Amino acid sequence: MINGILLDISGVLHEGDKVVAGAAEAVKRLRAAGLAVRFLTNTTRRSRRRLIEDMRALGIEVDPEEVFTPAAVAMGWLSQNGFAPHLLVHPTLREDFSGCSTGGPAAVVVGDAAQGFSYDNMNAAFRALEHGAPFLALARNRVFRDKDGELSLDAGPFVEALEFASGTKARLCGKPSPEFFQASMDSMGCRPDEAAMIGDDAESDVAGALAAGLAMGVLVRTGKYRPGDEGRFTPAPSSVVGDITEAADLILAHRAG
Amino acid sequence: MINGILLDISGVLHEGDKVVAGAAEAVKRLRAAGLAVRFLTNTTRRSRRRLIEDMRALGIEVDPEEVFTPAAVAMGWLSQNGFAPHLLVHPTLREDFSGCSTGGPAAVVVGDAAQGFSYDNMNAAFRALEHGAPFLALARNRVFRDKDGELSLDAGPFVEALEFASGTKARLCGKPSPEFFQASMDSMGCRPDEAAMIGDDAESDVAGALAAGLAMGVLVRTGKYRPGDEGRFTPAPSSVVGDITEAADLILAHRAG
């Protein structure tokens, strides 16, 4: 019995500036059937405030407590462990760290810094790691589908570069970290075997959720999906469907019967 | 019996702008004892022409045929296989590729591009790989000792980033590629079990040479050497000595008796 749904945002509910047709209605139908819904994103180019504004502008109902971001996980870790962040993140994400301590020892926090991934910024982060700073990665995604329709480099390759250079393994805050999936399920009071993930990333969203023990991992063919993705990662998706509407149909049918 | 010596350049013969004390004399003594000498560098911030000029300015005798660079290996591969280079290399290295074909399909060639490792340049290289371009790495070194005395990111981390993003493994042109060591030994008419490598990089120079079958791999404590490097990589160095002078003493003593 599926009682909770985890939804990726970018590529599932919207593609760039455009809503995926039927997305708002699909979310409504899931809620109307009594399912709890949480939104898990590795998108690290938008603040949490902006994410919620954008989803509402697309007609998708969302309560702020339903949105889980890697930056929030990182903030929790920094404050619990007494570190100030050395940020290598997108400028639009800096506001998510505005409540952080600025004194004390630094921890390197790497997100999708985009043009911020200059050699000098990468080297400064490397040197901080060399001097013993802890290393937090907001995400380890390889690529995302860019505005021009082509794939572009996400945070993952730059996290790998810094790990290779420093010999320090990053603590992953976003998907597919099992802790990230678990925190969102805890907030719904839902066990992994009662939960399903819907995502366009066969690796981070779908294989990640299944590895974290979720009952279902549904891959949609929108967003960054490319033909063959369903065979590239282990565990393989429970199902592959056209879009969020078909994913909702599948889950509601599964729940009904 | 050691009959041929492979020498790293940066960190062994000079540190930044300064010659390592005794380096010119040590090279002369090796030659005077009848040993063949070759210079193998992964330094990809200087053209071959400039390398030779700089070595001569430091008082080190060198014949152009004695210098082996990854760019020369890459050039050979490009012309044999009919590819034009998509270069992500240091501006000072571009002249080494001036003889290349500019038409036809492109192969991505990554060296130590330094400030050229911008997000946009990395993304353009990634997209070329996504479209099927072959991938040549001039080097895979993690770090080098920068002008300010601290370690800085070398080409390796950026090669790793592009491999992770594209799923395409780079063909390594520089050390520790066994082909690179072999080409330099062939030019001396020397078998691996008659050759010794002297380097400051425990991984690329020393473990790489021993893995390629060389009789001796001598680690010097100049250049990028950091305490403990001798225990970090396999195979471990045959010997660890203070500098090129002590390395020459060791090899000449070994040869004498």
Short mmCIF file of C-alpha atoms in Angstrom, two decimals:
data_model
loop_
_atom_site.label_atom_id
_atom_site.label_comp_id
_atom_site.label_asym_id
_atom_site.label_seq_id
_atom_site.Cartn_x
_atom_site.Cartn_y
_atom_site.Cartn_z
CA MET A 1 0.00 0.00 0.00
CA ILE A 2 1.49 3.33 -1.11
CA ASN A 3 0.69 6.15 1.35
CA GLY A 4 3.37 8.72 0.56
CA ILE A 5 4.72 10.18 -2.66
CA LEU A 6 8.09 11.84 -3.15
CA LEU A 7 8.21 14.07 -6.20
CA ASP A 8 11.21 15.51 -7.96
CA ILE A 9 10.49 19.06 -9.16
CA SER A 10 12.62 20.05 -12.17
CA GLY A 11 11.94 17.78 -15.15
CA VAL A 12 8.87 16.23 -13.50
CA LEU A 13 6.61 19.20 -12.70
CA HIS A 14 8.26 21.66 -15.07
CA GLU A 15 10.80 21.73 -17.89
CA GLY A 16 12.62 25.06 -17.78
CA ASP A 17 9.97 27.78 -17.57
CA LYS A 18 7.12 25.54 -18.72
CA VAL A 19 4.88 23.40 -16.57
CA VAL A 20 4.67 19.75 -17.67
CA ALA A 21 1.13 19.44 -19.03
CA GLY A 22 -1.17 17.96 -16.38
CA ALA A 23 1.33 18.29 -13.51
CA ALA A 24 -0.83 20.49 -11.27
CA GLU A 25 -3.83 18.22 -11.80
CA ALA A 26 -1.77 15.09 -11.11
CA VAL A 27 -0.57 16.49 -7.76
CA LYS A 28 -4.17 17.39 -6.85
CA ARG A 29 -5.38 13.86 -7.69
CA LEU A 30 -2.67 12.29 -5.52
CA ARG A 31 -3.60 14.53 -2.60
CA ALA A 32 -7.35 13.94 -3.15
CA ALA A 33 -6.75 10.17 -2.90
CA GLY A 34 -5.37 10.73 0.61
CA LEU A 35 -1.67 10.42 -0.24
CA ALA A 36 0.91 12.57 1.53
CA VAL A 37 3.16 14.41 -0.91
CA ARG A 38 6.69 15.73 -0.47
CA PHE A 39 8.86 17.58 -3.00
CA LEU A 40 12.57 16.61 -3.06
CA THR A 41 14.86 18.61 -5.26
CA ASN A 42 18.57 18.63 -5.99
CA THR A 43 18.08 21.84 -7.96
CA THR A 44 20.67 24.09 -6.42
CA ARG A 45 20.18 27.12 -8.63
CA ARG A 46 17.08 28.35 -6.81
CA SER A 47 16.50 29.25 -3.17
CA ARG A 48 13.78 27.41 -1.26
CA ARG A 49 11.68 30.62 -1.20
CA ARG A 50 12.00 30.95 -4.98
CA LEU A 51 11.21 27.26 -5.57
CA ILE A 52 7.93 27.60 -3.70
CA GLU A 53 7.03 30.83 -5.56
CA ASP A 54 7.80 29.19 -8.90
CA MET A 55 5.75 26.07 -8.13
CA ARG A 56 2.77 28.19 -7.11
CA ALA A 57 3.14 30.26 -10.30
CA LEU A 58 2.86 26.99 -12.24
CA GLY A 59 -0.44 26.27 -10.46
CA ILE A 60 0.99 23.58 -8.14
CA GLU A 61 -0.27 23.72 -4.55
CA VAL A 62 2.58 23.48 -2.08
CA ASP A 63 3.08 24.02 1.61
CA PRO A 64 6.61 25.19 2.57
CA GLU A 65 7.01 22.24 4.98
CA GLU A 66 6.54 19.87 2.04
CA VAL A 67 9.71 21.04 0.23
CA PHE A 68 13.05 19.33 0.97
CA THR A 69 16.28 20.86 -0.32
CA PRO A 70 19.95 19.87 0.09
CA ALA A 71 20.71 23.39 1.36
CA ALA A 72 18.39 22.86 4.33
CA VAL A 73 20.19 19.59 5.16
CA ALA A 74 23.57 21.32 4.86
CA MET A 75 22.41 24.18 7.12
CA GLY A 76 21.35 21.66 9.76
CA TRP A 77 24.73 19.93 9.64
CA LEU A 78 26.69 23.22 9.82
CA SER A 79 24.79 24.52 12.83
CA GLN A 80 24.93 21.18 14.68
CA ASN A 81 28.67 20.85 14.11
CA GLY A 82 29.69 24.49 14.57
CA PHE A 83 31.05 25.28 11.11
CA ALA A 84 30.74 28.36 8.92
CA PRO A 85 30.23 27.64 5.22
CA HIS A 86 32.87 28.22 2.53
CA LEU A 87 30.29 28.42 -0.26
CA LEU A 88 30.80 27.30 -3.86
CA VAL A 89 27.12 27.54 -4.83
CA HIS A 90 24.92 29.42 -7.26
CA PRO A 91 24.48 33.11 -6.32
CA THR A 92 20.70 32.60 -6.13
CA LEU A 93 21.19 29.96 -3.41
CA ARG A 94 23.21 32.14 -1.04
CA GLU A 95 20.08 33.38 0.74
CA ASP A 96 19.43 29.81 1.97
CA PHE A 97 22.68 30.12 3.98
CA SER A 98 22.05 33.64 5.31
CA GLY A 99 21.34 32.32 8.81
CA CYS A 100 24.73 30.58 9.07
CA SER A 101 27.52 31.33 11.46
CA THR A 102 30.25 33.34 9.73
CA GLY A 103 32.95 32.86 12.39
CA GLY A 104 34.79 29.72 13.41
CA PRO A 105 36.22 26.97 11.23
CA ALA A 106 34.89 26.59 7.69
CA ALA A 107 33.30 23.65 5.91
CA VAL A 108 33.33 23.59 2.10
CA VAL A 109 29.79 23.47 0.66
CA VAL A 110 29.58 22.73 -3.07
CA GLY A 111 26.39 23.06 -5.09
CA ASP A 112 25.75 23.77 -8.73
CA ALA A 113 27.78 26.98 -8.87
CA ALA A 114 27.53 27.18 -12.68
CA GLN A 115 29.77 30.03 -13.91
CA GLY A 116 31.01 30.23 -10.30
CA PHE A 117 33.05 27.08 -11.02
CA SER A 118 36.06 29.14 -12.08
CA TYR A 119 39.56 27.75 -11.63
CA ASP A 120 40.26 30.21 -8.82
CA ASN A 121 37.09 29.32 -6.90
CA MET A 122 37.75 25.60 -7.34
CA ASN A 123 41.33 26.07 -6.17
CA ALA A 124 40.24 28.06 -3.09
CA ALA A 125 37.81 25.25 -2.16
CA PHE A 126 40.57 22.67 -2.71
CA ARG A 127 42.96 24.58 -0.46
CA ALA A 128 40.35 24.78 2.30
CA LEU A 129 39.92 20.97 2.04
CA GLU A 130 43.71 20.54 2.12
CA HIS A 131 43.73 22.46 5.39
CA GLY A 132 41.21 20.03 6.88
CA ALA A 133 37.80 21.60 6.18
CA PRO A 134 34.87 19.13 6.09
CA PHE A 135 33.30 18.73 2.65
CA LEU A 136 29.53 18.88 2.03
CA ALA A 137 28.08 18.29 -1.45
CA LEU A 138 24.56 19.56 -2.04
CA ALA A 139 24.25 17.17 -4.97
CA ARG A 140 26.29 14.79 -7.08
CA ASN A 141 24.15 14.93 -10.25
CA ARG A 142 26.17 14.57 -13.42
CA VAL A 143 24.15 16.71 -15.82
CA PHE A 144 20.94 18.64 -16.29
CA ARG A 145 18.99 19.65 -19.38
CA ASP A 146 19.91 23.27 -20.02
CA LYS A 147 17.80 26.10 -21.44
CA ASP A 148 19.12 25.41 -24.95
CA GLY A 149 17.86 21.82 -24.78
CA GLU A 150 21.36 20.29 -24.47
CA LEU A 151 22.84 18.62 -21.41
CA SER A 152 25.14 20.72 -19.24
CA LEU A 153 27.46 19.95 -16.33
CA ASP A 154 25.78 19.80 -12.92
CA ALA A 155 27.49 19.86 -9.51
CA GLY A 156 28.63 16.21 -9.56
CA PRO A 157 31.64 16.52 -11.86
CA PHE A 158 33.05 19.38 -9.76
CA VAL A 159 32.47 17.46 -6.52
CA GLU A 160 34.36 14.52 -8.08
CA ALA A 161 37.20 16.86 -9.11
CA LEU A 162 37.61 18.18 -5.57
CA GLU A 163 37.40 14.68 -4.07
CA PHE A 164 40.08 13.43 -6.48
CA ALA A 165 42.36 16.39 -5.74
CA SER A 166 42.00 16.39 -1.96
CA GLY A 167 41.42 12.72 -1.15
CA THR A 168 38.45 13.88 0.99
CA LYS A 169 35.09 12.21 0.30
CA ALA A 170 32.13 14.60 0.29
CA ARG A 171 29.16 14.11 2.60
CA LEU A 172 26.15 14.17 0.25
CA CYS A 173 23.22 16.32 1.40
CA GLY A 174 20.83 15.78 -1.55
CA LYS A 175 19.53 12.77 -3.48
CA PRO A 176 20.53 9.92 -3.58
CA SER A 177 21.63 10.21 0.06
CA PRO A 178 19.48 7.75 2.06
CA GLU A 179 19.29 10.34 4.90
CA PHE A 180 17.67 12.83 2.56
CA PHE A 181 14.97 10.38 1.48
CA GLN A 182 14.46 9.30 5.10
CA ALA A 183 13.99 12.85 6.40
CA SER A 184 11.20 13.47 3.91
CA MET A 185 9.48 10.18 4.78
CA ASP A 186 9.78 10.89 8.51
CA SER A 187 7.96 14.18 7.96
CA MET A 188 5.03 12.25 6.43
CA GLY A 189 5.07 9.57 9.13
CA CYS A 190 5.55 7.08 6.33
CA ARG A 191 7.74 3.97 6.15
CA PRO A 192 9.94 3.43 3.05
CA ASP A 193 7.85 0.40 2.02
CA GLU A 194 4.77 2.65 1.89
CA ALA A 195 6.43 5.30 -0.30
CA ALA A 196 7.00 5.88 -4.02
CA MET A 197 9.42 8.27 -5.74
CA ILE A 198 8.68 9.87 -9.11
CA GLY A 199 11.66 11.36 -10.93
CA ASP A 200 13.32 12.05 -14.29
CA ASP A 201 16.82 11.09 -13.08
CA ALA A 202 17.22 7.30 -13.31
CA GLU A 203 20.26 7.43 -11.04
CA SER A 204 19.68 10.02 -8.28
CA ASP A 205 15.88 9.90 -8.07
CA VAL A 206 14.92 6.38 -9.00
CA ALA A 207 17.84 4.05 -8.23
CA GLY A 208 18.57 6.24 -5.19
CA ALA A 209 15.04 5.89 -3.81
CA LEU A 210 14.96 2.13 -4.38
CA ALA A 211 18.37 1.75 -2.73
CA ALA A 212 16.95 3.71 0.24
CA GLY A 213 14.24 1.05 0.54
CA LEU A 214 11.25 2.74 -1.13
CA ALA A 215 8.55 0.43 -2.47
CA MET A 216 8.43 2.05 -5.92
CA GLY A 217 10.71 4.16 -8.09
CA VAL A 218 8.92 5.54 -11.16
CA LEU A 219 10.96 7.05 -13.99
CA VAL A 220 9.24 9.67 -16.19
CA ARG A 221 10.30 10.37 -19.78
CA THR A 222 10.28 14.16 -19.30
CA GLY A 223 13.06 16.51 -18.21
CA LYS A 224 16.56 15.11 -18.48
CA TYR A 225 15.36 11.61 -19.42
CA ARG A 226 17.19 10.10 -22.40
CA PRO A 227 16.25 6.82 -24.13
CA GLY A 228 18.06 3.95 -22.45
CA ASP A 229 18.34 5.62 -19.04
CA GLU A 230 16.16 2.85 -17.54
CA GLY A 231 18.91 0.31 -18.24
CA ARG A 232 21.88 2.41 -17.08
CA PHE A 233 21.61 2.21 -13.29
CA THR A 234 20.90 -0.32 -10.56
CA PRO A 235 18.31 -0.86 -9.15
CA ALA A 236 16.28 -0.45 -12.36
CA PRO A 237 13.05 1.61 -12.17
CA SER A 238 9.89 -0.19 -10.97
CA SER A 239 8.11 1.45 -13.92
CA VAL A 240 8.86 3.83 -16.77
CA VAL A 241 6.00 6.12 -17.83
CA GLY A 242 5.50 9.12 -20.11
CA ASP A 243 5.02 11.83 -17.51
CA ILE A 244 3.70 12.77 -14.07
CA THR A 245 0.08 12.20 -15.18
CA GLU A 246 0.82 8.59 -16.15
CA ALA A 247 2.82 8.15 -12.94
CA ALA A 248 -0.19 9.32 -10.87
CA ASP A 249 -2.47 6.95 -12.86
CA LEU A 250 -0.10 4.07 -12.11
CA ILE A 251 0.15 4.80 -8.39
CA LEU A 252 -3.58 5.37 -7.97
CA ALA A 253 -4.34 2.11 -9.85
CA HIS A 254 -1.80 0.27 -7.67
CA ARG A 255 -3.44 1.75 -4.56
CA ALA A 256 -6.93 0.85 -5.77
CA GLY A 257 -6.13 -2.74 -6.56
CA MET B 1 72.84 -2.37 -14.40
CA ILE B 2 71.29 1.07 -14.93
CA ASN B 3 72.07 2.49 -18.39
CA GLY B 4 69.30 5.06 -18.83
CA ILE B 5 67.85 7.77 -16.62
CA LEU B 6 64.45 9.38 -16.95
CA LEU B 7 64.21 12.75 -15.21
CA ASP B 8 61.16 14.74 -14.30
CA ILE B 9 61.77 18.47 -14.84
CA SER B 10 59.58 20.64 -12.60
CA GLY B 11 60.27 20.00 -8.92
CA VAL B 12 63.41 17.97 -9.68
CA LEU B 13 65.60 20.30 -11.75
CA HIS B 14 63.86 23.53 -10.74
CA GLU B 15 61.28 24.80 -8.27
CA GLY B 16 59.37 27.66 -9.86
CA ASP B 17 61.94 30.07 -11.29
CA LYS B 18 64.84 28.67 -9.26
CA VAL B 19 67.17 25.85 -10.19
CA VAL B 20 67.45 23.12 -7.56
CA ALA B 21 70.97 23.55 -6.20
CA GLY B 22 73.34 21.10 -7.89
CA ALA B 23 70.87 20.03 -10.60
CA ALA B 24 73.00 21.04 -13.60
CA GLU B 25 76.06 19.33 -12.10
CA ALA B 26 74.10 16.15 -11.31
CA VAL B 27 72.91 15.85 -14.92
CA LYS B 28 76.49 16.36 -16.13
CA ARG B 29 77.80 13.62 -13.80
CA LEU B 30 75.14 11.15 -15.02
CA ARG B 31 76.08 11.85 -18.63
CA ALA B 32 79.83 11.68 -17.89
CA ALA B 33 79.32 8.19 -16.42
CA GLY B 34 77.97 7.07 -19.80
CA LEU B 35 74.28 7.07 -18.89
CA ALA B 36 71.68 8.14 -21.44
CA VAL B 37 69.33 10.82 -20.09
CA ARG B 38 65.77 11.69 -21.09
CA PHE B 39 63.53 14.42 -19.67
CA LEU B 40 59.86 13.46 -19.18
CA THR B 41 57.49 16.19 -18.13
CA ASN B 42 53.76 16.42 -17.50
CA THR B 43 54.14 20.18 -17.16
CA THR B 44 51.53 21.41 -19.58
CA ARG B 45 51.90 25.14 -18.96
CA ARG B 46 54.99 25.51 -21.14
CA SER B 47 55.58 24.68 -24.77
CA ARG B 48 58.37 22.26 -25.67
CA ARG B 49 60.38 25.14 -27.17
CA ARG B 50 60.02 27.13 -23.96
CA LEU B 51 60.89 24.14 -21.76
CA ILE B 52 64.18 23.71 -23.58
CA GLU B 53 64.98 27.44 -23.37
CA ASP B 54 64.21 27.48 -19.64
CA MET B 55 66.37 24.41 -18.94
CA ARG B 56 69.29 25.94 -20.80
CA ALA B 57 68.82 29.20 -18.89
CA LEU B 58 69.15 27.18 -15.68
CA GLY B 59 72.48 25.80 -16.93
CA ILE B 60 71.18 22.34 -17.78
CA GLU B 61 72.46 20.86 -21.03
CA VAL B 62 69.68 19.44 -23.14
CA ASP B 63 69.20 18.24 -26.67
CA PRO B 64 65.67 18.75 -28.07
CA GLU B 65 65.37 15.02 -28.88
CA GLU B 66 65.86 14.23 -25.20
CA VAL B 67 62.65 16.00 -24.11
CA PHE B 68 59.35 14.04 -24.00
CA THR B 69 56.06 15.91 -23.54
CA PRO B 70 52.43 14.75 -23.47
CA ALA B 71 51.59 17.29 -26.18
CA ALA B 72 53.95 15.54 -28.60
CA VAL B 73 52.26 12.20 -27.86
CA ALA B 74 48.83 13.79 -28.37
CA MET B 75 49.92 15.35 -31.67
CA GLY B 76 51.08 11.95 -32.91
CA TRP B 77 47.73 10.36 -32.01
CA LEU B 78 45.70 13.16 -33.63
CA SER B 79 47.57 13.02 -36.93
CA GLN B 80 47.56 9.19 -37.07
CA ASN B 81 43.82 9.05 -36.40
CA GLY B 82 42.71 12.07 -38.44
CA PHE B 83 41.30 14.30 -35.70
CA ALA B 84 41.51 18.04 -35.12
CA PRO B 85 42.01 19.09 -31.49
CA HIS B 86 39.32 20.73 -29.34
CA LEU B 87 41.86 22.25 -26.95
CA LEU B 88 41.37 22.85 -23.24
CA VAL B 89 45.01 23.60 -22.51
CA HIS B 90 47.13 26.43 -21.19
CA PRO B 91 47.49 29.30 -23.71
CA THR B 92 51.27 28.88 -23.66
CA LEU B 93 50.89 25.28 -24.87
CA ARG B 94 48.83 26.10 -27.98
CA GLU B 95 51.94 26.49 -30.13
CA ASP B 96 52.70 22.78 -29.63
CA PHE B 97 49.48 22.06 -31.55
CA SER B 98 50.02 24.60 -34.32
CA GLY B 99 50.78 21.88 -36.87
CA CYS B 100 47.45 20.11 -36.28
CA SER B 101 44.66 19.62 -38.75
CA THR B 102 41.86 22.11 -38.11
CA GLY B 103 39.19 20.41 -40.24
CA GLY B 104 37.44 17.09 -39.73
CA PRO B 105 36.08 15.58 -36.54
CA ALA B 106 37.39 16.89 -33.21
CA ALA B 107 39.05 15.12 -30.29
CA VAL B 108 38.98 16.79 -26.87
CA VAL B 109 42.52 17.43 -25.55
CA VAL B 110 42.73 18.45 -21.89
CA GLY B 111 45.88 19.76 -20.25
CA ASP B 112 46.46 22.04 -17.33
CA ALA B 113 44.35 24.91 -18.64
CA ALA B 114 44.57 26.81 -15.32
CA GLN B 115 42.25 29.83 -15.50
CA GLY B 116 41.02 28.36 -18.81
CA PHE B 117 39.07 25.80 -16.73
CA SER B 118 35.99 28.03 -16.69
CA TYR B 119 32.53 26.48 -16.44
CA ASP B 120 31.77 27.41 -20.05
CA ASN B 121 34.99 25.84 -21.38
CA MET B 122 34.43 22.69 -19.31
CA ASN B 123 30.85 22.48 -20.55
CA ALA B 124 31.90 22.90 -24.19
CA ALA B 125 34.42 20.05 -23.78
CA PHE B 126 31.73 17.91 -22.10
CA ARG B 127 29.31 18.54 -24.96
CA ALA B 128 31.92 17.54 -27.54
CA LEU B 129 32.46 14.29 -25.60
CA GLU B 130 28.68 13.74 -25.45
CA HIS B 131 28.66 13.99 -29.23
CA GLY B 132 31.25 11.24 -29.48
CA ALA B 133 34.60 13.05 -29.60
CA PRO B 134 37.61 10.98 -28.42
CA PHE B 135 39.17 12.20 -25.17
CA LEU B 136 42.92 12.73 -24.71
CA ALA B 137 44.35 13.80 -21.34
CA LEU B 138 47.83 15.30 -21.41
CA ALA B 139 48.17 14.50 -17.71
CA ARG B 140 46.19 13.26 -14.75
CA ASN B 141 48.29 14.87 -12.00
CA ARG B 142 46.26 15.93 -8.97
CA VAL B 143 48.21 18.97 -7.83
CA PHE B 144 51.36 21.00 -8.32
CA ARG B 145 53.26 23.35 -6.03
CA ASP B 146 52.24 26.83 -7.10
CA LYS B 147 54.28 30.06 -7.12
CA ASP B 148 52.94 31.01 -3.67
CA GLY B 149 54.30 27.76 -2.20
CA GLU B 150 50.86 26.15 -1.74
CA LEU B 151 49.45 23.23 -3.71
CA SER B 152 47.10 24.07 -6.58
CA LEU B 153 44.82 22.00 -8.79
CA ASP B 154 46.52 20.37 -11.78
CA ALA B 155 44.83 18.85 -14.86
CA GLY B 156 43.80 15.58 -13.15
CA PRO B 157 40.76 16.80 -11.22
CA PHE B 158 39.30 18.37 -14.38
CA VAL B 159 39.96 15.22 -16.41
CA GLU B 160 38.13 13.25 -13.68
CA ALA B 161 35.23 15.71 -13.79
CA LEU B 162 34.80 15.28 -17.56
CA GLU B 163 35.11 11.49 -17.32
CA PHE B 164 32.47 11.38 -14.59
CA ALA B 165 30.10 13.63 -16.56
CA SER B 166 30.50 11.94 -19.94
CA GLY B 167 31.18 8.32 -19.02
CA THR B 168 34.14 8.48 -21.47
CA LYS B 169 37.53 7.40 -20.14
CA ALA B 170 40.43 9.63 -21.22
CA ARG B 171 43.43 8.23 -23.08
CA LEU B 172 46.40 9.41 -21.02
CA CYS B 173 49.28 10.90 -23.02
CA GLY B 174 51.66 11.81 -20.14
CA LYS B 175 53.00 10.05 -17.07
CA PRO B 176 52.07 7.52 -15.70
CA SER B 177 51.00 6.10 -19.06
CA PRO B 178 53.25 3.06 -19.74
CA GLU B 179 53.41 4.08 -23.44
CA PHE B 180 54.94 7.42 -22.47
CA PHE B 181 57.69 5.79 -20.40
CA GLN B 182 58.26 3.20 -23.14
CA ALA B 183 58.65 5.81 -25.91
CA SER B 184 61.40 7.57 -23.97
CA MET B 185 63.20 4.28 -23.25
CA ASP B 186 62.95 3.23 -26.91
CA SER B 187 64.68 6.46 -27.90
CA MET B 188 67.63 5.52 -25.65
CA GLY B 189 67.71 1.92 -26.87
CA CYS B 190 67.26 0.93 -23.23
CA ARG B 191 65.13 -1.81 -21.68
CA PRO B 192 62.90 -0.97 -18.66
CA ASP B 193 65.03 -3.15 -16.39
CA GLU B 194 68.07 -1.00 -17.27
CA ALA B 195 66.32 2.31 -16.52
CA ALA B 196 65.67 4.49 -13.46
CA MET B 197 63.18 7.33 -13.03
CA ILE B 198 63.83 10.30 -10.73
CA GLY B 199 60.79 12.37 -9.78
CA ASP B 200 59.07 14.45 -7.08
CA ASP B 201 55.60 12.95 -7.73
CA ALA B 202 55.30 9.65 -5.82
CA GLU B 203 52.29 8.66 -7.91
CA SER B 204 52.84 9.74 -11.54
CA ASP B 205 56.64 9.65 -11.67
CA VAL B 206 57.68 6.94 -9.25
CA ALA B 207 54.83 4.45 -8.87
CA GLY B 208 54.08 4.99 -12.59
CA ALA B 209 57.65 4.17 -13.65
CA LEU B 210 57.82 1.08 -11.45
CA ALA B 211 54.44 -0.11 -12.77
CA ALA B 212 55.84 0.34 -16.28
CA GLY B 213 58.63 -2.09 -15.36
CA LEU B 214 61.55 0.26 -14.63
CA ALA B 215 64.30 -1.10 -12.40
CA MET B 216 64.32 1.90 -10.05
CA GLY B 217 61.95 4.69 -9.04
CA VAL B 218 63.67 7.36 -6.94
CA LEU B 219 61.56 9.93 -5.10
CA VAL B 220 63.18 13.30 -4.32
CA ARG B 221 62.04 15.52 -1.45
CA THR B 222 61.99 18.68 -3.57
CA GLY B 223 59.15 20.21 -5.61
CA LYS B 224 55.68 18.97 -4.72
CA TYR B 225 56.96 16.31 -2.30
CA ARG B 226 55.13 16.25 1.04
CA PRO B 227 56.13 14.15 4.06
CA GLY B 228 54.42 10.76 3.86
CA ASP B 229 54.14 10.72 0.05
CA GLU B 230 56.42 7.65 -0.05
CA GLY B 231 53.72 5.62 1.73
CA ARG B 232 50.72 6.86 -0.26
CA PHE B 233 51.06 4.99 -3.55
CA THR B 234 51.86 1.52 -4.85
CA PRO B 235 54.47 0.48 -5.85
CA ALA B 236 56.46 2.36 -3.17
CA PRO B 237 59.63 4.19 -4.27
CA SER B 238 62.85 2.14 -4.53
CA SER B 239 64.54 4.97 -2.62
CA VAL B 240 63.69 8.37 -1.16
CA VAL B 241 66.47 10.98 -1.25
CA GLY B 242 66.84 14.70 -0.59
CA ASP B 243 67.31 15.96 -4.12
CA ILE B 244 68.66 15.28 -7.62
CA THR B 245 72.26 15.37 -6.36
CA GLU B 246 71.61 12.57 -3.88
CA ALA B 247 69.66 10.68 -6.54
CA ALA B 248 72.66 10.87 -8.90
CA ASP B 249 74.98 9.71 -6.07
CA LEU B 250 72.71 6.73 -5.44
CA ILE B 251 72.49 5.71 -9.08
CA LEU B 252 76.22 6.11 -9.72
CA ALA B 253 77.01 4.08 -6.57
CA HIS B 254 74.53 1.39 -7.69
CA ARG B 255 76.20 1.35 -11.13
CA ALA B 256 79.69 1.20 -9.66
CA GLY B 257 78.97 -1.67 -7.39
#
